[in-house]
Amino acid sequence: QLNFLAGGILLNQQQANKAISFLKKALEYDSDLLSAHASLGRAYLNLGEAAKAIPHLKSALITDEDGSLHYQLARAYQSTGERELAKRTLQKYQEIQKSVQLEKARLEKEVQITPP
């Protein structure tokens, strides 16, 4: 957990190269830590190593609530020349985003205060 936290902090501080070693250690201890996979994928993508990012981003897709991982995976596919996979993944991202926006609008309407 501490390795994951340290890696996440470094990644958020735009220090992807330093974050990678911590995130790898976190995954050595718990290879099922999906948030560490997502962070490691983002770190590799930030460093321009899309091929290394893909398996980690794919591993963490189940946790993608806002579509951001799908978007990053689409970018990685695009960078590696996998245009068809990039297109399909980007479509999934757009579907998730649309769903998120609809849910947000529904919730805003639900909590809207109206005069008596």
mmCIF file of C-alpha atoms in Angstrom, residues 54-107:
data_model
loop_
_atom_site.group_PDB
_atom_site.id
_atom_site.type_symbol
_atom_site.label_atom_id
_atom_site.label_comp_id
_atom_site.label_asym_id
_atom_site.label_seq_id
_atom_site.Cartn_x
_atom_site.Cartn_y
_atom_site.Cartn_z
ATOM 1 C CA ILE A 54 -1.551 -1.269 -22.555
ATOM 2 C CA PRO A 55 -1.589 -4.430 -20.398
ATOM 3 C CA HIS A 56 -1.833 -2.411 -17.194
ATOM 4 C CA LEU A 57 -4.614 -0.171 -18.479
ATOM 5 C CA LYS A 58 -6.522 -3.216 -19.762
ATOM 6 C CA SER A 59 -6.174 -4.896 -16.357
ATOM 7 C CA ALA A 60 -7.765 -1.931 -14.622
ATOM 8 C CA LEU A 61 -10.656 -1.254 -17.042
ATOM 9 C CA ILE A 62 -13.169 -2.865 -14.689
ATOM 10 C CA THR A 63 -12.603 0.045 -12.288
ATOM 11 C CA ASP A 64 -13.190 2.735 -14.922
ATOM 12 C CA GLU A 65 -16.229 4.676 -13.742
ATOM 13 C CA ASP A 66 -15.707 7.881 -15.724
ATOM 14 C CA GLY A 67 -14.161 6.541 -18.932
ATOM 15 C CA SER A 68 -10.714 8.010 -18.314
ATOM 16 C CA LEU A 69 -8.967 4.628 -18.468
ATOM 17 C CA HIS A 70 -10.706 3.816 -21.740
ATOM 18 C CA TYR A 71 -9.539 7.151 -23.128
ATOM 19 C CA GLN A 72 -5.948 6.495 -22.044
ATOM 20 C CA LEU A 73 -6.074 2.982 -23.465
ATOM 21 C CA ALA A 74 -7.367 4.373 -26.764
ATOM 22 C CA ARG A 75 -4.411 6.776 -26.820
ATOM 23 C CA ALA A 76 -2.034 3.894 -26.145
ATOM 24 C CA TYR A 77 -3.557 1.811 -28.938
ATOM 25 C CA GLN A 78 -3.322 4.789 -31.292
ATOM 26 C CA SER A 79 0.348 5.270 -30.397
ATOM 27 C CA THR A 80 1.135 1.635 -31.145
ATOM 28 C CA GLY A 81 -0.675 1.666 -34.490
ATOM 29 C CA GLU A 82 -3.683 -0.359 -33.323
ATOM 30 C CA ARG A 83 -6.180 1.943 -35.020
ATOM 31 C CA GLU A 84 -9.192 -0.382 -34.903
ATOM 32 C CA LEU A 85 -8.712 -1.128 -31.194
ATOM 33 C CA ALA A 86 -8.234 2.584 -30.569
ATOM 34 C CA LYS A 87 -11.479 3.355 -32.399
ATOM 35 C CA ARG A 88 -13.493 0.754 -30.460
ATOM 36 C CA THR A 89 -12.007 1.810 -27.129
ATOM 37 C CA LEU A 90 -12.704 5.470 -27.869
ATOM 38 C CA GLN A 91 -16.319 4.594 -28.685
ATOM 39 C CA LYS A 92 -16.615 2.838 -25.321
ATOM 40 C CA TYR A 93 -15.130 5.945 -23.649
ATOM 41 C CA GLN A 94 -17.771 8.100 -25.342
ATOM 42 C CA GLU A 95 -20.552 5.763 -24.205
ATOM 43 C CA ILE A 96 -19.319 5.918 -20.613
ATOM 44 C CA GLN A 97 -19.032 9.712 -20.769
ATOM 45 C CA LYS A 98 -22.571 10.007 -22.125
ATOM 46 C CA SER A 99 -23.865 7.777 -19.341
ATOM 47 C CA VAL A 100 -21.994 9.800 -16.713
ATOM 48 C CA GLN A 101 -23.416 13.058 -18.091
ATOM 49 C CA LEU A 102 -26.963 11.668 -18.115
ATOM 50 C CA GLU A 103 -26.607 10.462 -14.528
ATOM 51 C CA LYS A 104 -25.186 13.819 -13.471
ATOM 52 C CA ALA A 105 -28.100 15.655 -15.087
ATOM 53 C CA ARG A 106 -30.578 13.284 -13.435
ATOM 54 C CA LEU A 107 -29.022 13.833 -10.011
#
